[in-house]
Short mmCIF file of C-alpha atoms in Angstrom, two decimals:
data_model
loop_
_atom_site.label_atom_id
_atom_site.label_comp_id
_atom_site.label_asym_id
_atom_site.label_seq_id
_atom_site.Cartn_x
_atom_site.Cartn_y
_atom_site.Cartn_z
CA UNK A 213 104.60 67.01 112.50
CA UNK A 214 105.05 70.22 110.56
CA UNK A 215 103.43 70.15 107.13
CA UNK A 216 105.85 72.57 105.53
CA UNK A 217 109.33 72.47 104.02
CA UNK A 218 111.64 75.47 104.16
CA UNK A 219 115.31 76.02 103.35
CA UNK A 220 117.50 75.85 106.41
CA UNK A 221 119.13 79.21 105.87
CA UNK A 222 119.28 82.21 103.55
CA UNK A 223 121.28 85.40 103.23
CA UNK A 224 120.07 88.77 102.07
CA UNK A 225 121.81 92.12 101.59
CA UNK A 226 120.44 95.02 103.58
CA UNK A 227 117.98 97.08 101.56
CA UNK A 228 117.23 94.27 99.14
CA UNK A 229 114.09 92.17 99.06
CA UNK A 230 114.19 88.92 101.00
CA UNK A 231 112.13 86.15 99.41
CA UNK A 232 111.56 83.20 101.70
CA UNK A 233 110.01 80.11 100.07
CA UNK A 234 107.83 77.49 101.69
CA UNK A 235 106.47 74.23 100.29
CA UNK A 236 103.20 72.86 101.61
CA UNK A 237 102.21 70.34 98.98
CA UNK A 238 99.74 68.48 101.22
CA UNK A 239 97.77 71.56 102.24
CA UNK A 240 94.03 71.04 102.33
CA UNK A 241 91.40 73.44 101.07
CA UNK A 242 90.51 74.94 104.44
CA UNK A 243 94.03 75.34 105.78
CA UNK A 244 95.70 78.72 106.01
CA UNK A 245 99.35 79.60 105.59
CA UNK A 246 100.83 81.56 108.50
CA UNK A 247 104.23 83.13 108.89
CA UNK A 248 105.94 83.89 112.19
CA UNK A 249 109.48 84.92 112.94
CA UNK A 250 111.68 84.56 115.99
CA UNK A 251 114.46 86.99 116.61
CA UNK A 252 117.24 85.65 118.80
CA UNK A 253 116.31 85.35 122.48
CA UNK A 254 112.74 86.52 121.88
CA UNK A 255 109.39 84.82 121.48
CA UNK A 256 107.92 84.27 118.00
CA UNK A 257 106.17 87.20 116.33
CA UNK A 258 103.22 86.95 113.97
CA UNK A 259 103.89 88.35 110.50
CA UNK A 260 101.06 87.54 108.11
CA UNK A 261 98.65 84.82 107.02
CA UNK A 262 96.59 83.95 103.95
CA UNK A 263 94.33 81.36 102.37
CA UNK A 264 94.29 81.80 98.60
CA UNK A 265 94.85 85.42 97.71
CA UNK A 266 98.09 87.31 98.06
CA UNK A 267 98.28 89.39 101.21
CA UNK A 268 100.23 92.46 102.22
CA UNK A 269 100.66 94.31 105.48
CA UNK A 270 103.13 96.75 106.98
CA UNK A 271 105.66 94.01 107.61
CA UNK A 272 105.60 91.79 104.54
CA UNK A 273 103.81 90.36 101.52
CA UNK A 274 102.63 86.79 101.13
CA UNK A 275 102.42 85.26 97.68
CA UNK A 276 100.53 81.96 97.45
CA UNK A 277 100.65 79.93 94.25
CA UNK A 278 97.42 79.16 92.47
CA UNK A 279 97.57 75.48 93.41
CA UNK A 280 98.39 76.56 97.01
CA UNK A 281 101.23 74.05 97.22
CA UNK A 282 103.82 76.69 97.93
CA UNK A 283 104.15 80.27 99.07
CA UNK A 284 106.74 83.01 99.40
CA UNK A 285 107.14 85.57 102.14
CA UNK A 286 108.59 88.81 100.85
CA UNK A 287 110.31 91.40 103.03
CA UNK A 288 110.55 94.24 100.49
CA UNK A 289 113.50 96.10 102.02
CA UNK A 290 115.33 93.89 104.49
CA UNK A 291 117.10 95.50 107.42
CA UNK A 292 119.60 94.09 109.88
CA UNK A 293 116.76 93.82 112.41
CA UNK A 294 115.01 91.34 110.13
CA UNK A 295 117.69 88.75 110.91
CA UNK A 296 115.67 85.94 112.49
CA UNK A 297 114.27 82.44 112.03
CA UNK A 298 111.16 82.55 109.85
CA UNK A 299 108.51 79.87 110.30
CA UNK A 300 105.95 78.92 107.68
CA UNK A 301 102.99 77.16 109.29
CA UNK A 302 99.90 75.53 107.88
CA UNK A 303 96.93 75.41 110.20
CA UNK A 304 93.18 75.25 110.21
CA UNK A 305 91.60 78.62 110.86
CA UNK A 306 89.38 77.29 113.61
CA UNK A 307 91.91 75.31 115.58
CA UNK A 308 94.22 76.27 118.38
CA UNK A 309 97.37 74.57 117.16
CA UNK A 310 100.41 76.37 115.85
CA UNK A 311 102.81 73.60 114.80
CA UNK A 312 106.27 75.03 114.26
CA UNK A 313 108.87 73.41 112.04
CA UNK A 314 112.55 74.25 111.96
CA UNK A 315 112.10 77.38 109.87
CA UNK A 316 114.54 79.37 107.71
CA UNK A 317 117.33 81.27 109.39
CA UNK A 318 117.56 84.57 107.49
CA UNK A 319 120.78 86.51 107.87
CA UNK A 320 120.68 90.10 106.63
CA UNK A 321 124.15 91.50 106.04
CA UNK A 322 125.30 95.10 105.57
CA UNK B 1459 106.69 94.70 124.08
CA UNK B 1460 104.00 92.24 123.05
CA UNK B 1461 101.66 92.58 126.01
CA UNK B 1462 102.64 89.15 127.29
CA UNK B 1463 105.06 89.18 130.21
CA UNK B 1464 106.91 86.18 131.55
CA UNK B 1465 108.83 85.91 134.81
CA UNK B 1466 111.46 85.04 135.62
CA UNK B 1467 113.48 85.49 132.43
CA UNK B 1468 116.10 83.03 133.64
CA UNK B 1469 115.86 80.21 136.15
CA UNK B 1470 118.34 77.63 137.38
CA UNK B 1471 116.93 74.84 139.52
CA UNK B 1472 118.02 71.56 140.94
CA UNK B 1473 116.25 68.32 140.16
CA UNK B 1474 114.63 68.20 143.60
CA UNK B 1475 113.41 71.81 143.58
CA UNK B 1476 109.91 73.11 143.03
CA UNK B 1477 109.52 76.32 141.07
CA UNK B 1478 106.86 78.11 139.08
CA UNK B 1479 106.91 80.08 135.86
CA UNK B 1480 104.50 82.96 135.54
CA UNK B 1481 102.86 84.48 132.50
CA UNK B 1482 100.61 87.53 132.42
CA UNK B 1483 98.86 89.07 129.45
CA UNK B 1484 97.41 92.57 129.29
CA UNK B 1485 95.58 92.12 126.01
CA UNK B 1486 92.18 90.94 127.16
CA UNK B 1487 92.70 87.59 125.46
CA UNK B 1488 90.79 84.46 126.41
CA UNK B 1489 93.27 81.77 125.33
CA UNK B 1490 96.73 81.12 126.72
CA UNK B 1491 99.41 78.61 125.80
CA UNK B 1492 102.67 77.09 127.04
CA UNK B 1493 105.33 76.11 124.51
CA UNK B 1494 108.72 74.49 125.03
CA UNK B 1495 111.71 75.25 122.81
CA UNK B 1496 114.70 72.97 123.28
CA UNK B 1497 118.04 73.60 121.61
CA UNK B 1498 118.06 72.63 117.95
CA UNK B 1499 114.39 71.56 118.07
CA UNK B 1500 111.16 73.21 116.92
CA UNK B 1501 108.75 74.77 119.36
CA UNK B 1502 106.51 72.19 121.01
CA UNK B 1503 103.00 73.03 122.16
CA UNK B 1504 102.52 71.84 125.74
CA UNK B 1505 99.20 73.18 127.04
CA UNK B 1506 96.28 75.25 125.84
CA UNK B 1507 93.81 77.08 128.04
CA UNK B 1508 90.60 78.65 126.83
CA UNK B 1509 88.58 80.74 129.27
CA UNK B 1510 90.63 79.26 132.12
CA UNK B 1511 89.80 75.71 131.11
CA UNK B 1512 92.51 73.39 129.87
CA UNK B 1513 91.57 72.27 126.38
CA UNK B 1514 94.75 70.55 125.35
CA UNK B 1515 97.56 68.64 127.00
CA UNK B 1516 100.07 67.30 124.52
CA UNK B 1517 101.33 64.26 126.44
CA UNK B 1518 103.35 66.41 128.79
CA UNK B 1519 104.90 64.62 131.81
CA UNK B 1520 103.18 65.21 135.12
CA UNK B 1521 106.25 66.97 136.52
CA UNK B 1522 104.90 69.95 134.56
CA UNK B 1523 101.65 71.22 136.06
CA UNK B 1524 99.85 74.20 134.52
CA UNK B 1525 97.45 76.49 136.33
CA UNK B 1526 95.21 79.20 134.92
CA UNK B 1527 93.49 81.07 137.77
CA UNK B 1528 91.99 83.68 135.46
CA UNK B 1529 92.16 84.66 131.83
CA UNK B 1530 95.09 87.02 132.38
CA UNK B 1531 97.43 84.70 134.25
CA UNK B 1532 99.02 81.36 133.49
CA UNK B 1533 101.47 79.42 135.59
CA UNK B 1534 103.64 76.40 134.97
CA UNK B 1535 104.54 74.60 138.17
CA UNK B 1536 107.71 72.54 138.00
CA UNK B 1537 108.86 69.74 140.27
CA UNK B 1538 111.44 66.97 140.10
CA UNK B 1539 112.61 68.03 136.66
CA UNK B 1540 115.34 66.35 134.66
CA UNK B 1541 118.32 67.98 132.94
CA UNK B 1542 116.69 67.29 129.56
CA UNK B 1543 113.87 69.63 130.60
CA UNK B 1544 116.28 72.52 130.25
CA UNK B 1545 114.81 74.74 127.54
CA UNK B 1546 113.17 78.06 126.71
CA UNK B 1547 109.57 78.03 127.93
CA UNK B 1548 107.32 80.39 126.02
CA UNK B 1549 103.89 81.64 126.93
CA UNK B 1550 101.47 82.95 124.32
CA UNK B 1551 97.96 84.33 124.22
CA UNK B 1552 95.32 84.93 121.59
CA UNK B 1553 91.82 86.35 121.50
CA UNK B 1554 90.49 82.81 121.48
CA UNK B 1555 91.80 79.42 120.32
CA UNK B 1556 90.50 80.10 116.83
CA UNK B 1557 92.19 83.45 116.56
CA UNK B 1558 94.65 84.10 113.81
CA UNK B 1559 97.37 85.83 115.75
CA UNK B 1560 99.15 84.60 118.85
CA UNK B 1561 101.27 86.97 120.92
CA UNK B 1562 104.31 85.46 122.61
CA UNK B 1563 106.20 86.47 125.70
CA UNK B 1564 109.98 86.64 125.76
CA UNK B 1565 110.25 83.28 127.48
CA UNK B 1566 111.90 81.84 130.57
CA UNK B 1567 115.28 80.22 130.00
CA UNK B 1568 115.25 77.22 132.35
CA UNK B 1569 118.35 75.27 133.29
CA UNK B 1570 117.99 72.11 135.37
CA UNK B 1571 121.14 71.04 137.15
#
């Protein structure tokens, strides 16, 4: 079973920041937080991952709370092409399992 | 283009047919995976291969038979499927099973009639 809880859906205006929350209250000390997204009719795409510290790459930023029980994925300037289902996943760094939940369906509107 | 190519993109088969799904990765990865995505359900991990050896089989029925002849190719052989097996079948690869980033193909949309 997925170890994360995400809102079913969210809307965001184009050009604004999209902040997608994720709760993972049972996360253990050696588990990482990963984010993937799946655009309609495509396979999932890796976005970012982190353990304790906040992370940033060319796609997004990941903010993890100090107690690590929740995190937020930030798309700083959402575009229409960012419309997708976003999956927050908790996994051990040295395991092969990516367990997907139901994710958050983000709709970016003009 | 993720470097993982799946064929065919769409497949319709009868319950008595035998067909195969193909996955090829051009990334030099050593681990490959099959996932199933049914309508309204999360992705389900089916099989994991590491260096051509199957390392995980998540209680998948025997009518699904994977094959990994080399580290670049992965097949899923299908026979006597049921209508409830209709789904999007996704292949993925990563540098190794412990790698952080998995690359997914576009999937094969399978319909069993």
